[in-house]
Tab-separated table of C-alpha atoms and ligand atoms in Angstrom:
chain	number	residue	atom	x	y	z
A	122	MET	CA	119.707	121.842	102.183
A	123	ILE	CA	122.700	120.435	100.384
A	124	PRO	CA	125.725	118.974	102.162
A	125	ALA	CA	129.118	120.700	101.920
A	126	ALA	CA	131.206	119.450	98.998
A	127	PHE	CA	132.984	116.102	99.269
A	128	ASP	CA	134.582	113.467	97.084
A	129	TYR	CA	132.825	110.144	96.742
A	130	THR	CA	134.359	106.705	96.257
A	131	VAL	CA	132.568	103.383	96.004
A	132	ALA	CA	134.375	100.765	98.098
A	133	GLU	CA	134.956	97.506	96.216
A	134	SER	CA	135.310	95.484	99.433
A	135	ALA	CA	135.683	95.905	103.172
A	136	ASP	CA	139.478	95.734	102.699
A	137	HIS	CA	139.287	98.528	100.147
A	138	ALA	CA	137.139	100.673	102.466
A	139	ILE	CA	139.611	100.208	105.310
A	140	GLN	CA	142.548	101.025	103.055
A	141	LEU	CA	140.783	104.244	101.973
A	142	LEU	CA	139.999	105.119	105.608
A	143	GLY	CA	143.723	104.760	106.321
A	144	GLU	CA	144.649	106.999	103.400
A	145	TYR	CA	142.136	109.765	104.087
A	146	GLY	CA	142.284	109.770	107.896
A	147	ASP	CA	139.790	111.928	109.751
A	148	GLU	CA	138.654	113.633	106.536
A	149	ALA	CA	136.735	110.504	105.614
A	150	LYS	CA	133.495	108.839	106.620
A	151	LEU	CA	131.929	105.580	105.588
A	152	LEU	CA	128.520	105.901	103.970
A	153	ALA	CA	126.173	102.967	104.560
A	154	GLY	CA	122.454	103.734	104.281
A	155	GLY	CA	123.129	107.430	104.779
A	156	HIS	CA	120.050	107.882	106.917
A	157	SER	CA	121.961	109.368	109.803
A	158	LEU	CA	124.989	110.714	107.960
A	159	ILE	CA	123.255	112.574	105.111
A	160	PRO	CA	120.924	114.493	107.466
A	161	MET	CA	123.949	115.371	109.636
A	162	MET	CA	125.854	116.564	106.588
A	163	LYS	CA	122.910	118.687	105.467
A	164	TYR	CA	122.868	120.377	108.865
A	165	ARG	CA	126.688	120.711	108.727
A	166	LEU	CA	126.937	118.654	111.913
A	167	ALA	CA	129.313	116.495	109.906
A	168	THR	CA	131.513	117.802	107.108
A	169	PRO	CA	133.615	114.912	105.819
A	170	THR	CA	135.461	115.742	102.607
A	171	GLN	CA	135.670	112.088	101.566
A	172	LEU	CA	132.745	109.702	101.550
A	173	ILE	CA	133.470	106.015	101.114
A	174	ASP	CA	130.317	104.211	100.022
A	175	VAL	CA	130.118	100.783	101.648
A	176	GLY	CA	126.373	100.551	101.093
A	177	ARG	CA	126.896	98.491	97.931
A	178	LEU	CA	128.878	95.726	99.653
A	179	ASP	CA	126.206	93.086	99.225
A	180	ASP	CA	128.433	90.355	100.636
A	181	LEU	CA	128.062	92.146	103.998
A	182	SER	CA	124.296	91.775	103.826
A	183	TYR	CA	123.197	88.459	105.377
A	184	ILE	CA	121.467	86.912	108.374
A	185	ARG	CA	122.565	83.381	109.194
A	186	ARG	CA	122.594	80.864	112.006
A	187	GLU	CA	125.983	79.876	113.328
A	188	ASN	CA	126.570	77.648	116.348
A	189	GLY	CA	124.524	79.174	119.148
A	190	HIS	CA	124.291	82.636	117.650
A	191	ILE	CA	123.041	84.561	114.671
A	192	ALA	CA	125.535	86.421	112.492
A	193	ILE	CA	124.266	89.511	110.712
A	194	GLY	CA	126.264	91.383	108.083
A	195	ALA	CA	126.823	95.070	108.815
A	196	MET	CA	125.093	96.183	105.612
A	197	THR	CA	121.887	94.325	106.412
A	198	LYS	CA	119.066	96.812	106.168
A	199	HIS	CA	116.438	97.318	108.859
A	200	ALA	CA	113.798	96.086	106.378
A	201	GLN	CA	115.701	92.818	105.971
A	202	LEU	CA	115.826	92.315	109.744
A	203	GLU	CA	112.122	93.043	109.891
A	204	THR	CA	111.252	90.336	107.357
A	205	SER	CA	113.845	87.709	108.332
A	206	ASP	CA	112.573	84.193	109.018
A	207	VAL	CA	115.810	83.365	110.830
A	208	LEU	CA	115.247	86.219	113.272
A	209	ALA	CA	111.532	85.433	113.597
A	210	ALA	CA	112.482	81.963	114.835
A	211	ASP	CA	115.711	82.619	116.706
A	212	CYS	CA	115.828	86.267	117.732
A	213	PRO	CA	112.334	87.733	117.544
A	214	MET	CA	113.290	90.787	119.589
A	215	LEU	CA	115.656	92.066	116.914
A	216	GLN	CA	113.046	91.557	114.241
A	217	HIS	CA	110.406	93.337	116.296
A	218	VAL	CA	112.659	96.277	117.152
A	219	ALA	CA	113.827	96.708	113.547
A	220	ALA	CA	110.195	97.144	112.507
A	221	LEU	CA	109.863	100.058	114.955
A	222	VAL	CA	112.712	102.106	113.477
A	223	GLY	CA	111.502	105.243	111.698
A	224	ASP	CA	109.181	104.395	108.807
A	225	PRO	CA	109.313	101.908	105.912
A	226	SER	CA	111.345	104.211	103.650
A	227	VAL	CA	113.936	104.731	106.390
A	228	ARG	CA	114.061	100.967	106.929
A	229	HIS	CA	114.674	100.380	103.220
A	230	ARG	CA	117.949	102.302	103.546
A	231	GLY	CA	119.266	102.222	107.135
A	232	THR	CA	121.666	99.422	108.090
A	233	LEU	CA	122.428	97.574	111.324
A	234	GLY	CA	126.126	98.429	111.084
A	235	GLY	CA	125.296	102.080	110.449
A	236	THR	CA	122.987	102.450	113.418
A	237	LEU	CA	125.537	100.815	115.754
A	238	ALA	CA	128.435	102.903	114.430
A	239	HIS	CA	126.323	106.045	114.719
A	240	SER	CA	125.967	105.287	118.460
A	241	ASP	CA	122.953	107.458	119.082
A	242	PRO	CA	121.627	106.728	122.604
A	243	ALA	CA	118.117	107.420	121.269
A	244	SER	CA	118.313	104.645	118.674
A	245	ASP	CA	116.423	101.390	119.042
A	246	LEU	CA	118.624	98.656	117.594
A	247	PRO	CA	121.790	99.469	119.586
A	248	ALA	CA	119.824	99.060	122.832
A	249	ALA	CA	118.350	95.785	121.587
A	250	VAL	CA	121.801	94.420	120.700
A	251	LEU	CA	123.038	95.547	124.133
A	252	ALA	CA	120.199	93.821	126.021
A	253	LEU	CA	120.814	90.655	124.007
A	254	GLY	CA	124.501	90.724	124.947
A	255	GLY	CA	125.517	90.946	121.290
A	256	THR	CA	129.004	91.273	119.862
A	257	ILE	CA	130.256	93.702	117.248
A	258	VAL	CA	132.861	92.467	114.790
A	259	ALA	CA	135.108	95.268	113.553
A	260	GLN	CA	137.685	95.009	110.806
A	261	GLY	CA	140.779	97.189	110.708
A	262	PRO	CA	144.111	97.179	108.867
A	263	ASN	CA	145.330	94.325	111.082
A	264	GLY	CA	142.309	92.066	110.795
A	265	THR	CA	139.137	91.709	112.799
A	266	ARG	CA	138.343	91.979	116.488
A	267	GLU	CA	135.225	91.197	118.473
A	268	ILE	CA	133.855	93.862	120.777
A	269	ALA	CA	131.223	93.091	123.407
A	270	SER	CA	128.279	95.442	123.009
A	271	SER	CA	128.704	96.349	126.698
A	272	GLU	CA	132.164	97.744	125.807
A	273	PHE	CA	131.265	99.330	122.492
A	274	PHE	CA	129.487	102.615	123.226
A	275	THR	CA	131.528	105.387	124.852
A	276	GLY	CA	129.429	108.577	124.599
A	277	TYR	CA	127.053	110.596	122.432
A	278	PHE	CA	127.716	109.423	118.866
A	279	GLU	CA	130.967	107.825	120.037
A	280	SER	CA	132.191	104.272	120.177
A	281	VAL	CA	135.458	102.396	120.606
A	282	LEU	CA	135.779	102.031	116.823
A	283	ALA	CA	139.107	103.379	115.583
A	284	GLU	CA	139.180	105.809	112.676
A	285	ASP	CA	140.319	103.092	110.290
A	286	GLU	CA	137.942	100.405	111.534
A	287	MET	CA	134.686	99.279	110.053
A	288	ILE	CA	131.895	97.156	111.515
A	289	VAL	CA	131.554	94.072	109.337
A	290	GLU	CA	129.270	91.867	111.413
A	291	VAL	CA	127.039	91.763	114.461
A	292	LYS	CA	126.480	88.586	116.460
A	293	VAL	CA	123.545	88.012	118.774
A	294	PRO	CA	122.842	84.907	120.838
A	295	ALA	CA	120.058	82.759	119.400
A	296	GLY	CA	117.087	82.529	121.687
A	297	SER	CA	113.515	83.592	121.991
A	298	ALA	CA	113.082	83.342	125.769
A	299	GLY	CA	111.098	86.105	127.482
A	300	TRP	CA	111.737	89.302	125.577
A	301	ASN	CA	109.972	92.618	125.184
A	302	TYR	CA	110.619	96.084	123.804
A	303	GLN	CA	108.822	99.200	124.957
A	304	LYS	CA	109.208	102.316	122.809
A	305	PHE	CA	107.557	105.427	124.149
A	306	ASN	CA	107.116	108.314	121.766
A	307	ARG	CA	104.587	110.942	120.907
A	308	ARG	CA	104.830	111.307	117.139
A	309	ALA	CA	104.778	108.859	114.245
A	310	GLN	CA	108.198	107.704	112.935
A	311	ASP	CA	109.980	109.331	115.866
A	312	TRP	CA	112.840	108.225	118.049
A	313	ALA	CA	111.976	106.928	121.517
A	314	ILE	CA	111.632	109.486	124.295
A	315	VAL	CA	112.587	106.495	126.415
A	316	GLY	CA	112.773	102.863	125.388
A	317	VAL	CA	113.379	99.636	127.279
A	318	ALA	CA	114.607	96.330	125.887
A	319	VAL	CA	114.293	93.154	127.930
A	320	ALA	CA	116.028	89.941	126.843
A	321	ASP	CA	116.081	86.487	128.356
A	322	GLY	CA	113.341	87.132	130.906
A	323	GLY	CA	115.196	90.104	132.380
A	324	SER	CA	118.805	88.987	132.611
A	325	GLY	CA	119.409	91.663	129.979
A	326	ILE	CA	117.643	95.011	130.423
A	327	SER	CA	118.775	98.047	128.457
A	328	LEU	CA	117.560	101.610	128.238
A	329	VAL	CA	117.171	103.952	125.267
A	330	ASN	CA	117.742	107.688	125.720
A	331	MET	CA	118.622	107.513	129.411
A	332	GLY	CA	122.218	108.724	129.091
A	333	SER	CA	124.943	109.424	126.585
A	334	THR	CA	124.943	105.808	125.396
A	335	PRO	CA	122.470	102.956	125.371
A	336	ILE	CA	122.907	101.502	128.868
A	337	ARG	CA	122.148	98.372	130.841
A	338	ALA	CA	119.825	98.824	133.820
A	339	THR	CA	122.298	96.961	135.999
A	340	ALA	CA	120.607	97.580	139.345
A	341	ALA	CA	117.297	96.254	138.062
A	342	GLU	CA	118.975	93.247	136.438
A	343	GLU	CA	120.802	92.383	139.672
A	344	ALA	CA	117.716	92.793	141.834
A	345	LEU	CA	115.778	90.482	139.557
A	346	ALA	CA	118.561	87.905	139.575
A	347	GLY	CA	118.559	88.117	143.382
A	348	GLY	CA	114.882	87.205	143.526
A	349	ALA	CA	113.232	90.651	143.752
A	350	SER	CA	109.725	91.065	142.369
A	351	ILE	CA	109.272	92.676	138.975
A	352	ALA	CA	107.857	95.806	140.619
A	353	ASP	CA	110.800	96.097	143.015
A	354	ALA	CA	113.346	95.512	140.258
A	355	ALA	CA	111.668	97.973	137.883
A	356	ALA	CA	111.741	100.628	140.610
A	357	LEU	CA	115.553	100.549	140.262
A	358	ALA	CA	115.568	100.955	136.474
A	359	ALA	CA	116.655	104.595	136.469
A	360	GLN	CA	119.402	104.126	139.045
A	361	ASP	CA	122.798	105.462	137.912
A	362	THR	CA	121.378	106.957	134.722
A	363	ASP	CA	121.902	110.478	133.451
A	364	PRO	CA	118.913	111.154	131.225
A	365	PRO	CA	119.044	114.051	128.770
A	366	GLU	CA	116.610	116.953	128.992
A	367	ASP	CA	114.943	118.241	125.850
A	368	LEU	CA	111.625	119.484	124.458
A	369	ASN	CA	110.064	116.077	124.963
A	370	ALA	CA	110.936	115.423	128.549
A	371	ASP	CA	113.037	116.491	131.504
A	372	GLY	CA	115.254	114.077	133.378
A	373	GLU	CA	112.780	113.313	136.125
A	374	TYR	CA	110.058	112.407	133.648
A	375	ARG	CA	112.472	110.208	131.712
A	376	ALA	CA	113.431	108.411	134.937
A	377	HIS	CA	109.738	107.855	135.625
A	378	LEU	CA	109.245	106.487	132.105
A	379	ALA	CA	112.226	104.160	132.507
A	380	ARG	CA	110.711	102.648	135.656
A	381	VAL	CA	107.203	102.293	134.216
A	382	LEU	CA	108.387	100.908	130.872
A	383	THR	CA	110.775	98.474	132.550
A	384	GLN	CA	107.923	97.139	134.646
A	385	ARG	CA	105.722	96.749	131.559
A	386	ALA	CA	108.517	95.107	129.592
A	387	LEU	CA	109.377	92.674	132.393
A	388	GLU	CA	105.739	91.759	132.911
A	389	ALA	CA	105.243	91.153	129.190
A	390	ALA	CA	108.507	89.206	128.890
A	391	ASN	CA	107.520	86.965	131.778
A	392	GLY	CA	103.792	86.844	131.058
B	299	MET	CA	130.992	112.588	88.626
B	300	ASP	CA	129.284	110.504	85.938
B	301	VAL	CA	126.156	108.694	87.020
B	302	SER	CA	123.792	106.585	85.020
B	303	MET	CA	120.442	105.400	86.265
B	304	THR	CA	117.217	104.062	84.867
B	305	VAL	CA	114.421	106.502	85.561
B	306	ASN	CA	110.901	105.438	84.639
B	307	GLY	CA	112.284	102.906	82.214
B	308	SER	CA	114.834	105.008	80.349
B	309	THR	CA	118.525	105.391	81.047
B	310	HIS	CA	119.874	108.795	81.981
B	311	ALA	CA	123.609	109.463	82.090
B	312	ASN	CA	124.656	112.756	83.649
B	313	ASP	CA	127.538	114.500	85.323
B	314	VAL	CA	126.582	115.420	88.898
B	315	GLU	CA	128.361	116.848	91.905
B	316	PRO	CA	128.650	114.092	94.555
B	317	ARG	CA	126.647	116.205	96.996
B	318	THR	CA	123.639	116.417	94.656
B	319	LEU	CA	120.598	114.894	96.309
B	320	LEU	CA	118.587	112.435	94.249
B	321	VAL	CA	115.512	114.659	94.516
B	322	HIS	CA	117.409	117.599	93.002
B	323	HIS	CA	118.817	115.423	90.268
B	324	LEU	CA	115.314	114.230	89.379
B	325	ARG	CA	113.711	117.671	89.531
B	326	ASP	CA	116.425	120.001	88.292
B	327	GLY	CA	118.616	117.628	86.303
B	328	LEU	CA	115.951	115.526	84.606
B	329	GLY	CA	113.001	117.927	84.798
B	330	LEU	CA	110.800	115.432	86.655
B	331	THR	CA	109.088	117.892	88.966
B	332	GLY	CA	106.335	115.509	90.060
B	333	THR	CA	108.453	114.558	93.050
B	334	ASN	CA	108.012	117.303	95.632
B	335	ILE	CA	110.287	118.612	98.343
B	336	GLY	CA	108.519	119.246	101.628
B	337	CYS	CA	110.664	119.222	104.735
B	338	ASP	CA	114.018	118.573	103.068
B	339	SER	CA	114.928	116.742	106.277
B	340	SER	CA	113.773	113.122	105.853
B	341	SER	CA	110.546	113.582	107.802
B	342	CYS	CA	107.592	114.282	105.498
B	343	GLY	CA	107.833	111.777	102.654
B	344	ALA	CA	106.814	114.282	99.949
B	345	CYS	CA	109.954	113.286	98.032
B	346	THR	CA	109.246	109.523	98.094
B	347	VAL	CA	110.295	107.638	94.955
B	348	HIS	CA	111.073	103.975	94.337
B	349	MET	CA	114.619	102.727	94.168
B	350	ASN	CA	114.680	99.158	92.836
B	351	GLY	CA	110.987	98.941	93.662
B	352	GLU	CA	111.244	100.095	97.284
B	353	SER	CA	110.127	103.448	98.660
B	354	VAL	CA	112.942	105.830	99.613
B	355	LYS	CA	113.037	109.476	100.597
B	356	SER	CA	114.909	111.034	97.695
B	357	CYS	CA	115.983	114.035	99.806
B	358	THR	CA	118.046	111.572	101.854
B	359	VAL	CA	119.677	109.670	99.008
B	360	LEU	CA	122.601	111.066	97.027
B	361	ALA	CA	122.312	110.939	93.251
B	362	VAL	CA	125.644	109.076	93.229
B	363	GLN	CA	124.116	106.393	95.476
B	364	ALA	CA	121.480	105.853	92.800
B	365	ASP	CA	124.134	105.254	90.143
B	366	GLY	CA	123.248	102.029	88.330
B	367	GLN	CA	119.905	101.734	90.121
B	368	ASP	CA	116.341	101.610	88.892
B	369	ILE	CA	114.276	104.646	89.901
B	370	THR	CA	110.551	105.149	89.488
B	371	THR	CA	108.918	108.508	90.128
B	372	ILE	CA	105.233	109.446	90.128
B	373	GLU	CA	105.579	110.257	86.405
B	374	GLY	CA	106.538	106.653	85.720
B	375	LEU	CA	103.696	105.040	87.589
B	376	ALA	CA	100.836	105.539	85.145
B	377	ASP	CA	102.693	104.003	82.202
B	378	THR	CA	103.443	100.771	83.977
B	379	ALA	CA	99.979	100.289	85.431
B	380	ARG	CA	98.409	97.788	83.103
B	381	SER	CA	100.351	94.737	82.081
B	382	ASP	CA	97.435	93.627	79.873
B	383	GLY	CA	97.465	96.930	78.024
B	384	SER	CA	93.875	97.831	78.979
B	385	SER	CA	93.118	101.497	79.316
B	386	THR	CA	90.891	103.487	81.645
B	387	GLY	CA	90.367	106.461	79.368
B	388	ASP	CA	92.486	109.491	78.639
B	389	MET	CA	95.314	108.473	80.873
B	390	ASP	CA	96.366	105.023	81.921
B	391	TRP	CA	96.469	105.708	85.633
B	392	HIS	CA	97.939	103.319	88.150
B	393	PRO	CA	95.200	101.762	90.343
B	394	MET	CA	96.568	103.704	93.307
B	395	GLN	CA	96.254	106.993	91.421
B	396	GLU	CA	92.692	106.090	90.461
B	397	ALA	CA	91.894	105.180	94.056
B	398	PHE	CA	93.233	108.516	95.293
B	399	GLN	CA	90.892	110.233	92.836
B	400	GLN	CA	87.894	108.072	93.672
B	401	CYS	CA	88.321	108.372	97.432
B	402	HIS	CA	89.133	112.103	97.459
B	403	ALA	CA	92.437	111.230	99.083
B	404	LEU	CA	93.923	114.643	98.400
B	405	GLN	CA	93.169	118.284	98.912
B	406	CYS	CA	96.072	120.574	98.029
B	407	GLY	CA	97.894	117.615	96.489
B	408	TYR	CA	101.346	118.515	97.747
B	409	CYS	CA	101.910	115.252	99.616
B	410	THR	CA	100.161	113.169	96.971
B	411	PRO	CA	103.031	112.024	94.733
B	412	GLY	CA	104.974	110.836	97.771
B	413	MET	CA	101.870	109.360	99.379
B	414	VAL	CA	101.044	107.388	96.222
B	415	MET	CA	104.609	106.109	95.830
B	416	ALA	CA	104.783	105.095	99.497
B	417	SER	CA	101.378	103.376	99.243
B	418	VAL	CA	102.374	101.352	96.176
B	419	SER	CA	105.597	100.215	97.858
B	420	PHE	CA	103.720	99.407	101.068
B	421	LEU	CA	101.096	97.248	99.334
B	422	LYS	CA	103.777	95.370	97.460
B	423	GLU	CA	105.268	94.326	100.796
B	424	ASN	CA	101.917	93.940	102.589
B	425	PRO	CA	99.303	92.813	100.065
B	426	ASN	CA	96.512	92.306	102.607
B	427	PRO	CA	96.975	94.913	105.304
B	428	THR	CA	94.632	95.849	108.111
B	429	GLU	CA	93.642	99.481	108.450
B	430	ALA	CA	96.066	99.855	111.353
B	431	GLN	CA	98.886	98.418	109.259
B	432	ILE	CA	98.139	100.910	106.473
B	433	ARG	CA	98.335	103.770	108.940
B	434	GLU	CA	101.648	102.504	110.267
B	435	GLY	CA	102.931	101.785	106.784
B	436	LEU	CA	102.347	105.407	105.808
B	437	GLU	CA	103.745	106.903	108.994
B	438	GLY	CA	106.662	108.397	107.105
B	439	ASN	CA	104.367	110.485	104.935
B	440	LEU	CA	102.734	113.613	106.276
B	441	CYS	CA	99.596	115.231	104.890
B	442	ARG	CA	98.597	118.584	106.277
B	443	CYS	CA	95.179	118.641	104.590
B	444	THR	CA	93.211	115.424	104.507
B	445	GLY	CA	93.277	114.091	108.038
B	446	TYR	CA	94.476	110.842	106.433
B	447	HIS	CA	91.109	109.018	106.469
B	448	ASN	CA	90.557	109.130	102.736
B	449	ILE	CA	94.159	108.243	102.001
B	450	VAL	CA	93.773	105.125	104.132
B	451	LYS	CA	90.481	104.348	102.350
B	452	ALA	CA	92.187	104.675	98.972
B	453	VAL	CA	94.924	102.239	99.951
B	454	GLU	CA	92.320	99.866	101.432
B	455	SER	CA	90.314	99.933	98.219
B	456	VAL	CA	93.350	98.991	96.125
B	457	ALA	CA	94.314	96.253	98.581
B	458	GLY	CA	90.772	94.869	98.525
B	459	GLY	CA	90.650	95.036	94.760
B	460	ALA	CA	93.923	93.203	94.400
B	461	SER	CA	93.015	90.274	96.610
C	231	FAD	C1	113.274	110.129	109.387
C	231	FAD	C2	114.180	109.198	110.160
C	231	FAD	C3	113.663	108.538	111.256
C	231	FAD	C4	114.471	107.670	111.984
C	231	FAD	N1	113.936	107.052	113.071
C	231	FAD	C5	114.691	106.225	113.804
C	231	FAD	C6	114.151	105.549	114.942
C	231	FAD	O1	112.959	105.670	115.264
C	231	FAD	N2	114.970	104.743	115.652
C	231	FAD	C7	116.280	104.540	115.302
C	231	FAD	O2	116.956	103.789	115.964
C	231	FAD	N3	116.825	105.155	114.225
C	231	FAD	C8	116.061	105.989	113.480
C	231	FAD	N4	116.615	106.595	112.375
C	231	FAD	C9	118.034	106.368	112.047
C	231	FAD	C10	118.174	105.191	111.089
C	231	FAD	O3	118.001	103.994	111.803
C	231	FAD	C11	119.568	105.199	110.420
C	231	FAD	O4	119.448	104.474	109.255
C	231	FAD	C12	120.702	104.586	111.209
C	231	FAD	O5	120.845	105.252	112.414
C	231	FAD	C13	122.035	104.728	110.503
C	231	FAD	O6	122.226	103.696	109.592
C	231	FAD	P1	122.761	104.030	108.151
C	231	FAD	O7	123.069	102.728	107.519
C	231	FAD	O8	121.801	104.892	107.458
C	231	FAD	O9	124.140	104.767	108.464
C	231	FAD	P2	124.854	106.026	107.799
C	231	FAD	O10	123.996	107.214	107.940
C	231	FAD	O11	125.339	105.683	106.447
C	231	FAD	O12	126.103	106.141	108.764
C	231	FAD	C14	125.969	106.553	110.110
C	231	FAD	C15	127.351	106.663	110.757
C	231	FAD	O13	127.928	105.385	110.902
C	231	FAD	C16	129.143	105.255	110.150
C	231	FAD	N5	129.094	103.917	109.592
C	231	FAD	C17	128.115	103.406	108.797
C	231	FAD	N6	128.341	102.102	108.569
C	231	FAD	C18	129.477	101.773	109.226
C	231	FAD	C19	130.212	100.559	109.397
C	231	FAD	N7	129.813	99.418	108.848
C	231	FAD	N8	131.323	100.597	110.161
C	231	FAD	C20	131.729	101.745	110.750
C	231	FAD	N9	131.077	102.908	110.615
C	231	FAD	C21	129.963	102.928	109.876
C	231	FAD	C22	129.110	106.384	109.160
C	231	FAD	O14	130.412	106.781	108.812
C	231	FAD	C23	128.361	107.443	109.913
C	231	FAD	O15	129.205	108.118	110.779
C	231	FAD	C24	115.825	107.459	111.607
C	231	FAD	C25	116.337	108.119	110.492
C	231	FAD	C26	115.537	108.981	109.762
C	231	FAD	C27	116.121	109.664	108.577
C	232	FES	S1	111.337	116.319	101.528
C	232	FES	FE1	112.190	114.355	101.752
C	232	FES	S2	111.182	113.602	103.505
C	232	FES	FE2	110.425	115.643	103.392
C	233	FES	S1	96.701	116.978	100.323
C	233	FES	FE1	97.633	118.776	101.061
C	233	FES	S2	99.335	117.973	102.135
C	233	FES	FE2	98.250	116.193	101.642
């Protein structure tokens, strides 16, 4: 399988990439690690005629402490998250979740910015960033803006990013209080059938593959904040979700998984 | 588009279409057919090579993305095995290749080049793995023949030998 023909340009900087996005319009796509885009292009699910390679922008590859949060460059690869001492100390959930993405070869290529921009509700890291209450920094022709992760995802493979915007950084609050991630799947290296991320003892709970975007389990979060037991809160985990149906699971089974995994995650996070 | 990359220690400059996958460039462009294509969809690991020392699935990397990079394929592994120049006989196999032989870690051999490349990359990052870690480290590589046990044993034997 070979993708349809396209032209390829290496971006010299984020500014250059954004300028090229402006020139090419909807013909163009940014190429980061390529581990979502290249498969989609092989299947002709995406047929951009211009690829702008941002994967070589090493200055967008970093993980550093800033006051109260951790700033991560968009081109930081999953493997770098997985082995980061900064994350191990100050955001162990992100490190742990990164190590669960695909397999080592996938993690050598895939980037944090790429997985967020791809906005697949079945992906692990977007849900983790959402549970943590992270922020996405996007750069466009008029500078940068900060987007709360709760505002970022809009639908299957869709986000609020404009055509000429690029994710340059992701910020997550520093903290290692009560966290857990439950990924339920049946095959090695697979996406989650359902996943649950719990941050900060349960003040942030998000669900993987329970709708068209990664979503917060708001009812469960509120019940917990109001003093409900873990079991009672977890029973509300699937409320207001619209789980997809596929070969792996129907909606009812996914809702069941969401409740069970939320209970396990909350118990582990508070254990 | 002109690309130039180091493959198994020598530089290769070629004109490729941007949509050429690295695995096709290696096999069809450079004649290095040791790297196999299995699923062609990022799942099986048969096409695993090293890019700057790290395992990647070459069916999911464009040749143009490898421009300026350092690629090692299964053909390049044996040559670089012994820094002290010692030889093991006819062919200077990499310890991982030897271990695959010794442990009967292959049957049809189709997955083997990718399995060996993934194992070498894995051990570099995890020099003293547990058996469970080896199994997880190789989860991106499928073998339809061996049942994996002997592959895991081969990797364990190299890890043990190295420590
Ligand atoms: C075999 C396999 C298994 C996988 N398993 C999992 C899994 O278990 N869990 C999981 O979560 N993911 C999984 N993935 C997906 C993997 O995490 C991808 O690497 C990731 O989703 C996309 O990151 P990328 O850097 O490769 O992005 P690319 O593929 O390069 O880009 C993806 C999309 O984002 C856009 N984009 C990229 N970077 C930016 C940016 N900075 N700003 C704006 N737009 C941008 C691109 O234009 C494109 O539309 C798997 C992938 C494979 C091939
Ligand atoms: S051929 Fe590349 S992963 Fe299967
Ligand atoms: S030995 Fe036949 S596929 Fe692995």
